[in-house]
PDB file of N, CA and C in Angstrom:
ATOM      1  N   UNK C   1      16.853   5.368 -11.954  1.00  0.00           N
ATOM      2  CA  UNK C   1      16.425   4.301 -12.845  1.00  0.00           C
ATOM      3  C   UNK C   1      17.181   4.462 -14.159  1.00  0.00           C
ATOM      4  N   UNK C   2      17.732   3.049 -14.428  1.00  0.00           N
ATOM      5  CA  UNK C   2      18.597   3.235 -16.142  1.00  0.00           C
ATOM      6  C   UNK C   2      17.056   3.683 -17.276  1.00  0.00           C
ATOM      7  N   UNK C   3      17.887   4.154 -18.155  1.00  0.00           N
ATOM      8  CA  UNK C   3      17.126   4.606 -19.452  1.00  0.00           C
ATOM      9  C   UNK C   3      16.639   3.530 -19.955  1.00  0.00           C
ATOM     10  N   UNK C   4      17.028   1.918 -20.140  1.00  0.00           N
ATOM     11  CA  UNK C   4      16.713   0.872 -20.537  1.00  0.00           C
ATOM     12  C   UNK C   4      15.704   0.503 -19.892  1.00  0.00           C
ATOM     13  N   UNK C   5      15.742   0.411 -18.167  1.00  0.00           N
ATOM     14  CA  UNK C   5      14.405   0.240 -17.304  1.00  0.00           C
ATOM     15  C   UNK C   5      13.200   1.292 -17.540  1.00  0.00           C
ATOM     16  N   UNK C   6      13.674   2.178 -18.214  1.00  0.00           N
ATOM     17  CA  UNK C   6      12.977   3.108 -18.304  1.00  0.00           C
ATOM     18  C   UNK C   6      11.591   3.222 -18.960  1.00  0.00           C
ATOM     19  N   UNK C   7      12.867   2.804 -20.201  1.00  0.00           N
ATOM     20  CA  UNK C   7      12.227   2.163 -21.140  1.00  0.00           C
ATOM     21  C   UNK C   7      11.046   0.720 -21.454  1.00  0.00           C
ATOM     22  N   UNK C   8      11.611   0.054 -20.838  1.00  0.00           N
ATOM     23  CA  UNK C   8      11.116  -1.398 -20.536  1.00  0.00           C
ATOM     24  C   UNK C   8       9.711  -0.938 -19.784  1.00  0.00           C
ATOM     25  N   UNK C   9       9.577   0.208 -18.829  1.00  0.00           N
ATOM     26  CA  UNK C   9       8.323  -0.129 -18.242  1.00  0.00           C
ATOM     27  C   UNK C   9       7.292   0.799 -19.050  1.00  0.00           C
ATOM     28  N   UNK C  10       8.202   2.015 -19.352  1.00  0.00           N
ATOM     29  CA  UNK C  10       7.441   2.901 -20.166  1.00  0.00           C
ATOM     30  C   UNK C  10       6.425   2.380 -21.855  1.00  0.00           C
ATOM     31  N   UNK C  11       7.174   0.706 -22.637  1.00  0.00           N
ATOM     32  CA  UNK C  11       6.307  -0.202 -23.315  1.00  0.00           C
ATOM     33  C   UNK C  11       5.674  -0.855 -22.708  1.00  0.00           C
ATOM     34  N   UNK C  12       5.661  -1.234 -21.540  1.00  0.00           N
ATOM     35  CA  UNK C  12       4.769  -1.963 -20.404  1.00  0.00           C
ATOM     36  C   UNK C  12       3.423  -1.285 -20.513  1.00  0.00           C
ATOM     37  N   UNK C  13       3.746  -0.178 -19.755  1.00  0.00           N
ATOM     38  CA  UNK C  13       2.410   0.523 -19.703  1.00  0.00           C
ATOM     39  C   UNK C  13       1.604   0.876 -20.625  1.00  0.00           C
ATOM     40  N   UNK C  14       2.289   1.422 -21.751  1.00  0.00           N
ATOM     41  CA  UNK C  14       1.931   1.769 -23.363  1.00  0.00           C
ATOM     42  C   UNK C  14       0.996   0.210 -23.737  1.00  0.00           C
ATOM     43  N   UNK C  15       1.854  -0.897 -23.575  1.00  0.00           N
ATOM     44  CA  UNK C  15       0.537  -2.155 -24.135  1.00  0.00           C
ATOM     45  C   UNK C  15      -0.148  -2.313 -23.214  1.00  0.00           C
ATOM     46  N   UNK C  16      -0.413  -1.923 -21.581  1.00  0.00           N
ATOM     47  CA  UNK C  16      -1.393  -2.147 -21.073  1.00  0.00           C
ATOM     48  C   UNK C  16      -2.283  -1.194 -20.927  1.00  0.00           C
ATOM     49  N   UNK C  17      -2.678  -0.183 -21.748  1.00  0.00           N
ATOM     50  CA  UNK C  17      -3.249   1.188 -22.191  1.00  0.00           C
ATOM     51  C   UNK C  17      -4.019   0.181 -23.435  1.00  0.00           C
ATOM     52  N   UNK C  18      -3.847  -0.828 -24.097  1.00  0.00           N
ATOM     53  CA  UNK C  18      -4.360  -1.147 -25.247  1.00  0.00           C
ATOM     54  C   UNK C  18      -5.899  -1.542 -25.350  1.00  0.00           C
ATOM     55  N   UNK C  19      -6.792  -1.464 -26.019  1.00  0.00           N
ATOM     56  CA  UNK C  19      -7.890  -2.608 -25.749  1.00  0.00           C
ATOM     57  C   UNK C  19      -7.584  -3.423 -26.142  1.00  0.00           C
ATOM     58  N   UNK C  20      -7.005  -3.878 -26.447  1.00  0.00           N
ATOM     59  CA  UNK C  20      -6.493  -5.581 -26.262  1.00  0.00           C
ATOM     60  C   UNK C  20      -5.837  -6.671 -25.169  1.00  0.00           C
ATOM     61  N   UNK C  21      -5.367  -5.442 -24.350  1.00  0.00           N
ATOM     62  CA  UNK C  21      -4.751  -5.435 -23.068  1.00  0.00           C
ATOM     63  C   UNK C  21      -5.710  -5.363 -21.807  1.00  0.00           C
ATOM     64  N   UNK C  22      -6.794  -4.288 -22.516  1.00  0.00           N
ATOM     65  CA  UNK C  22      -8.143  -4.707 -21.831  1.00  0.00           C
ATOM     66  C   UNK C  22      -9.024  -5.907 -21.929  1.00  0.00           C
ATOM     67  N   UNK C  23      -8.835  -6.275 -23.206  1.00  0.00           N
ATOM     68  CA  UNK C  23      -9.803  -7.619 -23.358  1.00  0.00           C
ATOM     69  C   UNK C  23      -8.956  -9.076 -23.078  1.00  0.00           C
ATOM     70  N   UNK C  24      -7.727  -8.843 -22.508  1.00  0.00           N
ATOM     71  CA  UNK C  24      -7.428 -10.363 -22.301  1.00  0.00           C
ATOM     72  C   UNK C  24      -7.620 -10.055 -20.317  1.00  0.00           C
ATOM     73  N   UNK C  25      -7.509  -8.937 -19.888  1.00  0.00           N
ATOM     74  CA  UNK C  25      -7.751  -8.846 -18.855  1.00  0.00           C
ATOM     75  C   UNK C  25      -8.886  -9.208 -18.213  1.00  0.00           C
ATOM     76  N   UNK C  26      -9.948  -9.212 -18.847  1.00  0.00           N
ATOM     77  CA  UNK C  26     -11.136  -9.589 -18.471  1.00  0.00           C
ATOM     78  C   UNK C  26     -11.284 -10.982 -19.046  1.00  0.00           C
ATOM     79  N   UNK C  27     -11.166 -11.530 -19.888  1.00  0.00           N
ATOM     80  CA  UNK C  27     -10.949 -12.792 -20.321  1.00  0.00           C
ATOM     81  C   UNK C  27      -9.790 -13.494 -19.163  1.00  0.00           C
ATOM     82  N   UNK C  28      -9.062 -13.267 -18.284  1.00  0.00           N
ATOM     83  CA  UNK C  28      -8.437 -13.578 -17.601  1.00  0.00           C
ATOM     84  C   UNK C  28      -9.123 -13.850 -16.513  1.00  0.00           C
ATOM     85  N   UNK C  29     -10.099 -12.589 -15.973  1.00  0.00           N
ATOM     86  CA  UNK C  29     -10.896 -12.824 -14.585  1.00  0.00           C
ATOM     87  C   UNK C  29     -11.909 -14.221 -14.751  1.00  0.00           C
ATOM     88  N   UNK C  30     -12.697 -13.662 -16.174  1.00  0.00           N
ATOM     89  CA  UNK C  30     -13.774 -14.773 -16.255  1.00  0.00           C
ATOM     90  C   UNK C  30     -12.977 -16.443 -16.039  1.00  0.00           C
ATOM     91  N   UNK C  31     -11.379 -16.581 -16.555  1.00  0.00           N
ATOM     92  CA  UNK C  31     -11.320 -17.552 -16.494  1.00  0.00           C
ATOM     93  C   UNK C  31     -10.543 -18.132 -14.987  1.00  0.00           C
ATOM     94  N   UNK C  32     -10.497 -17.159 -14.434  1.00  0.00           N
ATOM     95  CA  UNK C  32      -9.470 -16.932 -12.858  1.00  0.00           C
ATOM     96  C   UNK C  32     -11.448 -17.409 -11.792  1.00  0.00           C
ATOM     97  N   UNK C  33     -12.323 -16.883 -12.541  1.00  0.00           N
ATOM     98  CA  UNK C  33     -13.384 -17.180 -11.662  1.00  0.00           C
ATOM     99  C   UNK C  33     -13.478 -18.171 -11.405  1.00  0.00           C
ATOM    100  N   UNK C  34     -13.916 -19.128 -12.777  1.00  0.00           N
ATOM    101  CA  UNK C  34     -14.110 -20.143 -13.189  1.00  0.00           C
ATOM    102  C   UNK C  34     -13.241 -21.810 -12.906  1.00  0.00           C
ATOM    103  N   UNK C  35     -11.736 -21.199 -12.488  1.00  0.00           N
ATOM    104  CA  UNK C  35     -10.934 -21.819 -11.896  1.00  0.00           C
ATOM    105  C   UNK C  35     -10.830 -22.090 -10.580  1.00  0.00           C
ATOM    106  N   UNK C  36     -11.062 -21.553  -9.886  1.00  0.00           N
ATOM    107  CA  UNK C  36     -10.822 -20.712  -8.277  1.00  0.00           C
ATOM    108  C   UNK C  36     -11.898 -21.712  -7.949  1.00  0.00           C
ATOM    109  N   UNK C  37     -12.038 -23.201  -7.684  1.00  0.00           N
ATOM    110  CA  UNK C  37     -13.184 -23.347  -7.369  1.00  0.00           C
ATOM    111  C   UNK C  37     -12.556 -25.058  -6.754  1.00  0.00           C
ATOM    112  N   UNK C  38     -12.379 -25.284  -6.084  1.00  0.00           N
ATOM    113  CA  UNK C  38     -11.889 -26.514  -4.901  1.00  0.00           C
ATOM    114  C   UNK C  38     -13.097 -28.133  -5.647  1.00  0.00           C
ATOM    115  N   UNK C  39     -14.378 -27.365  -6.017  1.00  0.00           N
ATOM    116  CA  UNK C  39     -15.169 -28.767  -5.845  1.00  0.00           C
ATOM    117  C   UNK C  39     -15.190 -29.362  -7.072  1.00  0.00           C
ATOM    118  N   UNK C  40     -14.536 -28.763  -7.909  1.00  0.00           N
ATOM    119  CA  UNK C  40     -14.087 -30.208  -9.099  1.00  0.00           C
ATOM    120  C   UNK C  40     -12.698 -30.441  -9.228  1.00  0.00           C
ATOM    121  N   UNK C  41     -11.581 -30.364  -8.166  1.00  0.00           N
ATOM    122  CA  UNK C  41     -10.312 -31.217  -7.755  1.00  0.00           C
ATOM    123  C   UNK C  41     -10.731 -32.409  -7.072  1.00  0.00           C
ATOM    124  N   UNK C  42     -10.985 -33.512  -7.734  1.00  0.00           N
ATOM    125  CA  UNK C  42     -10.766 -34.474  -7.805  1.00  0.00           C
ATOM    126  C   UNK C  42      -9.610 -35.649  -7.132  1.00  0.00           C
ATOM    127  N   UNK C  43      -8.030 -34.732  -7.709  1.00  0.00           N
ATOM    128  CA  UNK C  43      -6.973 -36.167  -7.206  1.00  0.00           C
ATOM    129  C   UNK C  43      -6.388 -34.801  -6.699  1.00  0.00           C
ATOM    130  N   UNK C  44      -4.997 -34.593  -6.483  1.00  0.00           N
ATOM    131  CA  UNK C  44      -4.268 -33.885  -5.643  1.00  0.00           C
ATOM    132  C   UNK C  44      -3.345 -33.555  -7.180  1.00  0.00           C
ATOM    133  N   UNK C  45      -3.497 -34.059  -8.351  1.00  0.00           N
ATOM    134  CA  UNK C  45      -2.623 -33.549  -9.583  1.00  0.00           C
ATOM    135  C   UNK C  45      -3.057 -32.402 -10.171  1.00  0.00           C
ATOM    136  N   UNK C  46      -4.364 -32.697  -9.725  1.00  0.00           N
ATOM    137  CA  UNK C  46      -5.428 -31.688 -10.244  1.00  0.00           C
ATOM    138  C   UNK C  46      -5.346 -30.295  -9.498  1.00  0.00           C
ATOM    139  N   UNK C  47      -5.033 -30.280  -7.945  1.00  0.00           N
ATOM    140  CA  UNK C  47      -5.158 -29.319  -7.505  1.00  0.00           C
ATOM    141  C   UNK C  47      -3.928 -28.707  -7.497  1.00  0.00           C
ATOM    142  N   UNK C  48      -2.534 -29.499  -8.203  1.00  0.00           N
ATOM    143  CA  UNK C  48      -1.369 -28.854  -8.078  1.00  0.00           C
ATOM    144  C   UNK C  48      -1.447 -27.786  -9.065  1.00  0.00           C
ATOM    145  N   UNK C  49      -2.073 -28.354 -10.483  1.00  0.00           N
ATOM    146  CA  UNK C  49      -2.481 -27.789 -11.530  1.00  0.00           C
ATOM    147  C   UNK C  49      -3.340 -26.400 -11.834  1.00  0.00           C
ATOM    148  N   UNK C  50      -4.131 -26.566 -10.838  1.00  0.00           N
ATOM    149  CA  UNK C  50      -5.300 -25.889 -10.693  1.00  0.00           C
ATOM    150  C   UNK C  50      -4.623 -24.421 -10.076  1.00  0.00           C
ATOM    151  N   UNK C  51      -3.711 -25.017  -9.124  1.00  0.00           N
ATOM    152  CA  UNK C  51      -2.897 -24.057  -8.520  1.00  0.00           C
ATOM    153  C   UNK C  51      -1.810 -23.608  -9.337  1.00  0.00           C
ATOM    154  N   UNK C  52      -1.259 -23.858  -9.842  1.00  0.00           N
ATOM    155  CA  UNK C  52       0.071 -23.221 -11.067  1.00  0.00           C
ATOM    156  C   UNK C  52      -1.172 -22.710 -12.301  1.00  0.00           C
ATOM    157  N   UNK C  53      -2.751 -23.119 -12.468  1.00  0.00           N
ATOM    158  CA  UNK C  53      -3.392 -21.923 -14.092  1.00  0.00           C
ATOM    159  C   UNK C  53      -3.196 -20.744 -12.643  1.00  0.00           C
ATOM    160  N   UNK C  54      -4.043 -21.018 -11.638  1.00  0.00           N
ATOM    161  CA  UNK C  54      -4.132 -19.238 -10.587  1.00  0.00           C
ATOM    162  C   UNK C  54      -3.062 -18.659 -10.291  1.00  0.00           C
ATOM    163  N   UNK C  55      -2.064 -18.986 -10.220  1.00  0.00           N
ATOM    164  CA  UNK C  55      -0.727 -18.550 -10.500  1.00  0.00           C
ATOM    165  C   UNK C  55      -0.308 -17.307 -11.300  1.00  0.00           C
ATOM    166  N   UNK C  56      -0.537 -17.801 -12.447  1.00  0.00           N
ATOM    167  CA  UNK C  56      -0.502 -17.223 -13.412  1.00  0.00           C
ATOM    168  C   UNK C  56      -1.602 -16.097 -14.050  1.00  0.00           C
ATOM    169  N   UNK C  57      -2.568 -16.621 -13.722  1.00  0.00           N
ATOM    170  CA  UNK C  57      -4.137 -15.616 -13.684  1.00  0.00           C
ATOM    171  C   UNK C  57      -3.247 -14.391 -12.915  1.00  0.00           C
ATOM    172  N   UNK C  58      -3.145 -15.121 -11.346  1.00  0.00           N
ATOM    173  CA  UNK C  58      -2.839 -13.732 -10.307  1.00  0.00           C
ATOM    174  C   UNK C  58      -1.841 -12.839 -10.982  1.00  0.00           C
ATOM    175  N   UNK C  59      -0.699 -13.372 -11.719  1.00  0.00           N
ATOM    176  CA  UNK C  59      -0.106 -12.443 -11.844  1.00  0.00           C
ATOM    177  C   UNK C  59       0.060 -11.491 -12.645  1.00  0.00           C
ATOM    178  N   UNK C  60      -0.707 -12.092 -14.090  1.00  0.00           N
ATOM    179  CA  UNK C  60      -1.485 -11.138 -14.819  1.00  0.00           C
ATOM    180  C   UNK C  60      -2.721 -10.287 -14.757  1.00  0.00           C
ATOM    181  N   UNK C  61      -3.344 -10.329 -13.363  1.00  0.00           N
ATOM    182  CA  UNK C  61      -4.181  -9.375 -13.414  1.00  0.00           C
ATOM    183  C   UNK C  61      -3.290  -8.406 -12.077  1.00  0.00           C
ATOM    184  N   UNK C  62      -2.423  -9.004 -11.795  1.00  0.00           N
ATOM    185  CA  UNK C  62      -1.651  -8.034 -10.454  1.00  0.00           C
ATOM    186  C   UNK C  62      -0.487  -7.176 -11.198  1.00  0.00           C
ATOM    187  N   UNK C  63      -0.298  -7.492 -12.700  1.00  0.00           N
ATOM    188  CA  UNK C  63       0.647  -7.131 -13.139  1.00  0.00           C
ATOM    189  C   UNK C  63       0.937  -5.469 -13.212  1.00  0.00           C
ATOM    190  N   UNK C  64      -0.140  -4.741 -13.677  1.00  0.00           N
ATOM    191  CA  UNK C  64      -0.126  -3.260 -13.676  1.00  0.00           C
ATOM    192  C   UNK C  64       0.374  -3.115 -12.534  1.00  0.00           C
ATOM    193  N   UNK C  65      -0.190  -3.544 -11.628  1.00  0.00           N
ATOM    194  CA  UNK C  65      -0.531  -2.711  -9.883  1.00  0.00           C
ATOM    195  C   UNK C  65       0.812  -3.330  -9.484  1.00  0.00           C
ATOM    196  N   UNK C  66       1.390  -4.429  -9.413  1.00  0.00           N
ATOM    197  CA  UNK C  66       3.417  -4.507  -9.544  1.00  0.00           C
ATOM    198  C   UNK C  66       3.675  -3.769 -10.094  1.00  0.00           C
ATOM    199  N   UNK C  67       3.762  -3.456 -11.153  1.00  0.00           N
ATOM    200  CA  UNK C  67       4.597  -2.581 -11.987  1.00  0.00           C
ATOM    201  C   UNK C  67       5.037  -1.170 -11.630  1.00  0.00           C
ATOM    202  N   UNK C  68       3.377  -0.571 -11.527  1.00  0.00           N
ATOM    203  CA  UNK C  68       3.020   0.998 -10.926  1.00  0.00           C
ATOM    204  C   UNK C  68       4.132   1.015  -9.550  1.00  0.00           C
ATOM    205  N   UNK C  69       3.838   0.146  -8.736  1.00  0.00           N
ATOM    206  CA  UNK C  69       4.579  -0.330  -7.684  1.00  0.00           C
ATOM    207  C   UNK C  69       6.337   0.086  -7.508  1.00  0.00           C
ATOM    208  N   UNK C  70       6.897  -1.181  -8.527  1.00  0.00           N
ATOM    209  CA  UNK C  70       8.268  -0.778  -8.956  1.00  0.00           C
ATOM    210  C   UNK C  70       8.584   0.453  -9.634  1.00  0.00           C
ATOM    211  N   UNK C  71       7.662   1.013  -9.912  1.00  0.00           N
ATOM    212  CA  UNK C  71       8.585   2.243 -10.690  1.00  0.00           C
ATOM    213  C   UNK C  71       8.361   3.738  -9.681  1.00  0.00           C
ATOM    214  N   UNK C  72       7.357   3.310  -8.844  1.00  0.00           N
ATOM    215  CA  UNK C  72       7.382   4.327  -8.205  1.00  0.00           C
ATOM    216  C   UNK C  72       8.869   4.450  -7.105  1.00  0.00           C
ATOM    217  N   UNK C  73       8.968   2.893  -6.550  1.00  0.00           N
ATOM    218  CA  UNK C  73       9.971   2.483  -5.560  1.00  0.00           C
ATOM    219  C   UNK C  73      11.180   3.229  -6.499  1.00  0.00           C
ATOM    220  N   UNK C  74      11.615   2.813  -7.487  1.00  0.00           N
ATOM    221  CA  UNK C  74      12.776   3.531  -8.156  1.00  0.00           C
ATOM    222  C   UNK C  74      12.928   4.342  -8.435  1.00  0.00           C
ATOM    223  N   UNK C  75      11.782   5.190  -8.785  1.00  0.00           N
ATOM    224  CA  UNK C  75      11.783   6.659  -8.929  1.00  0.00           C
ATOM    225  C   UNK C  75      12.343   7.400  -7.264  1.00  0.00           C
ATOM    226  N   UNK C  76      11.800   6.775  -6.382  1.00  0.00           N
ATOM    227  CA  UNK C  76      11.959   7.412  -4.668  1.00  0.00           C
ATOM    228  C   UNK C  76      13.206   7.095  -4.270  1.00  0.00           C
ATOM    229  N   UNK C  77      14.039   5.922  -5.015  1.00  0.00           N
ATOM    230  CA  UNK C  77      15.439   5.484  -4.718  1.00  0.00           C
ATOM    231  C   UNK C  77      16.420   6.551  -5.875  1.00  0.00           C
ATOM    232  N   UNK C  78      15.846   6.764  -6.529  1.00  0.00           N
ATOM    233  CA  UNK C  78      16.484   7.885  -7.495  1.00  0.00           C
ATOM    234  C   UNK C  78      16.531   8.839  -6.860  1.00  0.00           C
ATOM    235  N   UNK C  79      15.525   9.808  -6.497  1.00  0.00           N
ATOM    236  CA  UNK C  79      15.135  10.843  -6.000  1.00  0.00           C
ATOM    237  C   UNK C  79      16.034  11.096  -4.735  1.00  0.00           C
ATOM    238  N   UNK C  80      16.479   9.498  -3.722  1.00  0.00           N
ATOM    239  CA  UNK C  80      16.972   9.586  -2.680  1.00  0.00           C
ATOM    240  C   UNK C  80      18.463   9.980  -2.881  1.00  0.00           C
ATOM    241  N   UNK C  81      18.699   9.146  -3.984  1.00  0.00           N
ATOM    242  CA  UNK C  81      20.335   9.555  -4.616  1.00  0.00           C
ATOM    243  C   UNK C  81      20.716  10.430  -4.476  1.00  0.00           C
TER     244      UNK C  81
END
Protein backbone atom coordinates (compact mmCIF):
# COMPACT_ATOMS: atom_id res chain seq x y z
CA UNK A 1 0.00 0.00 0.00
CA UNK A 2 1.39 3.69 -1.06
CA UNK A 3 2.08 6.00 1.97
CA UNK A 4 -0.62 8.39 0.47
CA UNK A 5 -3.30 5.40 0.66
CA UNK A 6 -2.00 5.02 3.73
CA UNK A 7 -2.58 7.88 4.72
CA UNK A 8 -5.99 8.57 3.23
CA UNK A 9 -7.44 5.64 5.22
CA UNK A 10 -5.47 6.11 8.31
CA UNK A 11 -7.77 10.05 8.42
CA UNK A 12 -10.67 7.88 7.50
CA UNK A 13 -10.63 5.98 10.44
CA UNK A 14 -9.29 8.78 12.79
CA UNK A 15 -12.85 10.84 11.79
CA UNK A 16 -14.79 7.80 12.13
CA UNK A 17 -13.42 7.29 15.83
CA UNK A 18 -15.18 10.85 16.35
CA UNK A 19 -18.48 11.43 18.25
CA UNK A 20 -19.55 13.23 15.67
CA UNK A 21 -18.96 10.48 13.36
CA UNK A 22 -20.97 8.64 15.84
CA UNK A 23 -23.84 10.96 15.88
CA UNK A 24 -24.42 11.36 12.17
CA UNK A 25 -24.29 7.59 12.09
CA UNK A 26 -27.16 7.10 14.00
CA UNK A 27 -28.93 10.06 12.63
CA UNK A 28 -28.38 8.19 9.38
CA UNK A 29 -30.13 4.84 10.57
CA UNK A 30 -33.09 6.77 12.12
CA UNK A 31 -33.37 8.37 8.78
CA UNK A 32 -32.46 5.04 6.52
CA UNK A 33 -35.51 3.56 8.82
CA UNK A 34 -37.78 6.01 8.15
CA UNK A 35 -37.12 5.88 4.39
CA UNK A 36 -37.02 2.16 3.69
CA UNK A 37 -40.67 2.06 3.56
CA UNK A 38 -42.58 1.20 -0.10
CA UNK A 39 -46.18 2.53 1.31
CA UNK A 40 -45.79 6.20 0.81
CA UNK A 41 -44.26 5.83 -3.01
CA UNK A 42 -46.87 7.09 -4.57
CA UNK A 43 -45.66 7.67 -8.55
CA UNK A 44 -42.56 5.70 -9.74
CA UNK A 45 -40.38 9.37 -9.37
CA UNK A 46 -40.80 8.90 -5.99
CA UNK A 47 -39.51 5.51 -5.76
CA UNK A 48 -36.52 6.32 -8.06
CA UNK A 49 -35.78 8.92 -5.42
CA UNK A 50 -36.49 7.07 -2.53
CA UNK A 51 -34.04 4.67 -3.98
CA UNK A 52 -30.91 7.04 -4.77
CA UNK A 53 -31.67 8.87 -0.42
CA UNK A 54 -31.00 4.53 0.47
CA UNK A 55 -28.25 4.61 -1.65
CA UNK A 56 -26.54 6.78 -0.02
CA UNK A 57 -27.77 5.95 3.67
CA UNK A 58 -26.28 2.29 2.65
CA UNK A 59 -23.20 3.54 1.94
CA UNK A 60 -22.57 5.57 4.75
CA UNK A 61 -23.42 3.27 7.27
CA UNK A 62 -21.40 0.36 5.17
CA UNK A 63 -18.64 2.75 4.95
CA UNK A 64 -16.30 1.64 7.97
CA UNK A 65 -16.98 -2.09 7.26
CA UNK A 66 -15.68 -1.21 3.21
CA UNK A 67 -13.00 0.42 4.32
CA UNK A 68 -11.74 -2.14 7.20
CA UNK A 69 -12.33 -4.39 4.15
CA UNK A 70 -9.90 -2.59 1.64
CA UNK A 71 -7.17 -2.14 3.78
CA UNK A 72 -7.02 -5.37 5.01
CA UNK A 73 -7.16 -6.75 1.11
CA UNK A 74 -3.98 -4.44 0.58
CA UNK A 75 -2.26 -5.07 3.41
CA UNK A 76 -2.51 -9.23 2.23
CA UNK A 77 -1.54 -8.00 -1.42
CA UNK A 78 1.46 -6.27 0.19
CA UNK A 79 2.34 -8.95 2.38
CA UNK A 80 1.98 -11.27 -0.86
CA UNK A 81 4.62 -9.07 -2.66
Amino acid sequence: MTDDLKKYYEDRFKMMESAGWHDLIEDVKTMHAATNNIVSINDEKTLHFKRGELSIMNWLLTLEDMSRAVVAQKEDEWRGS
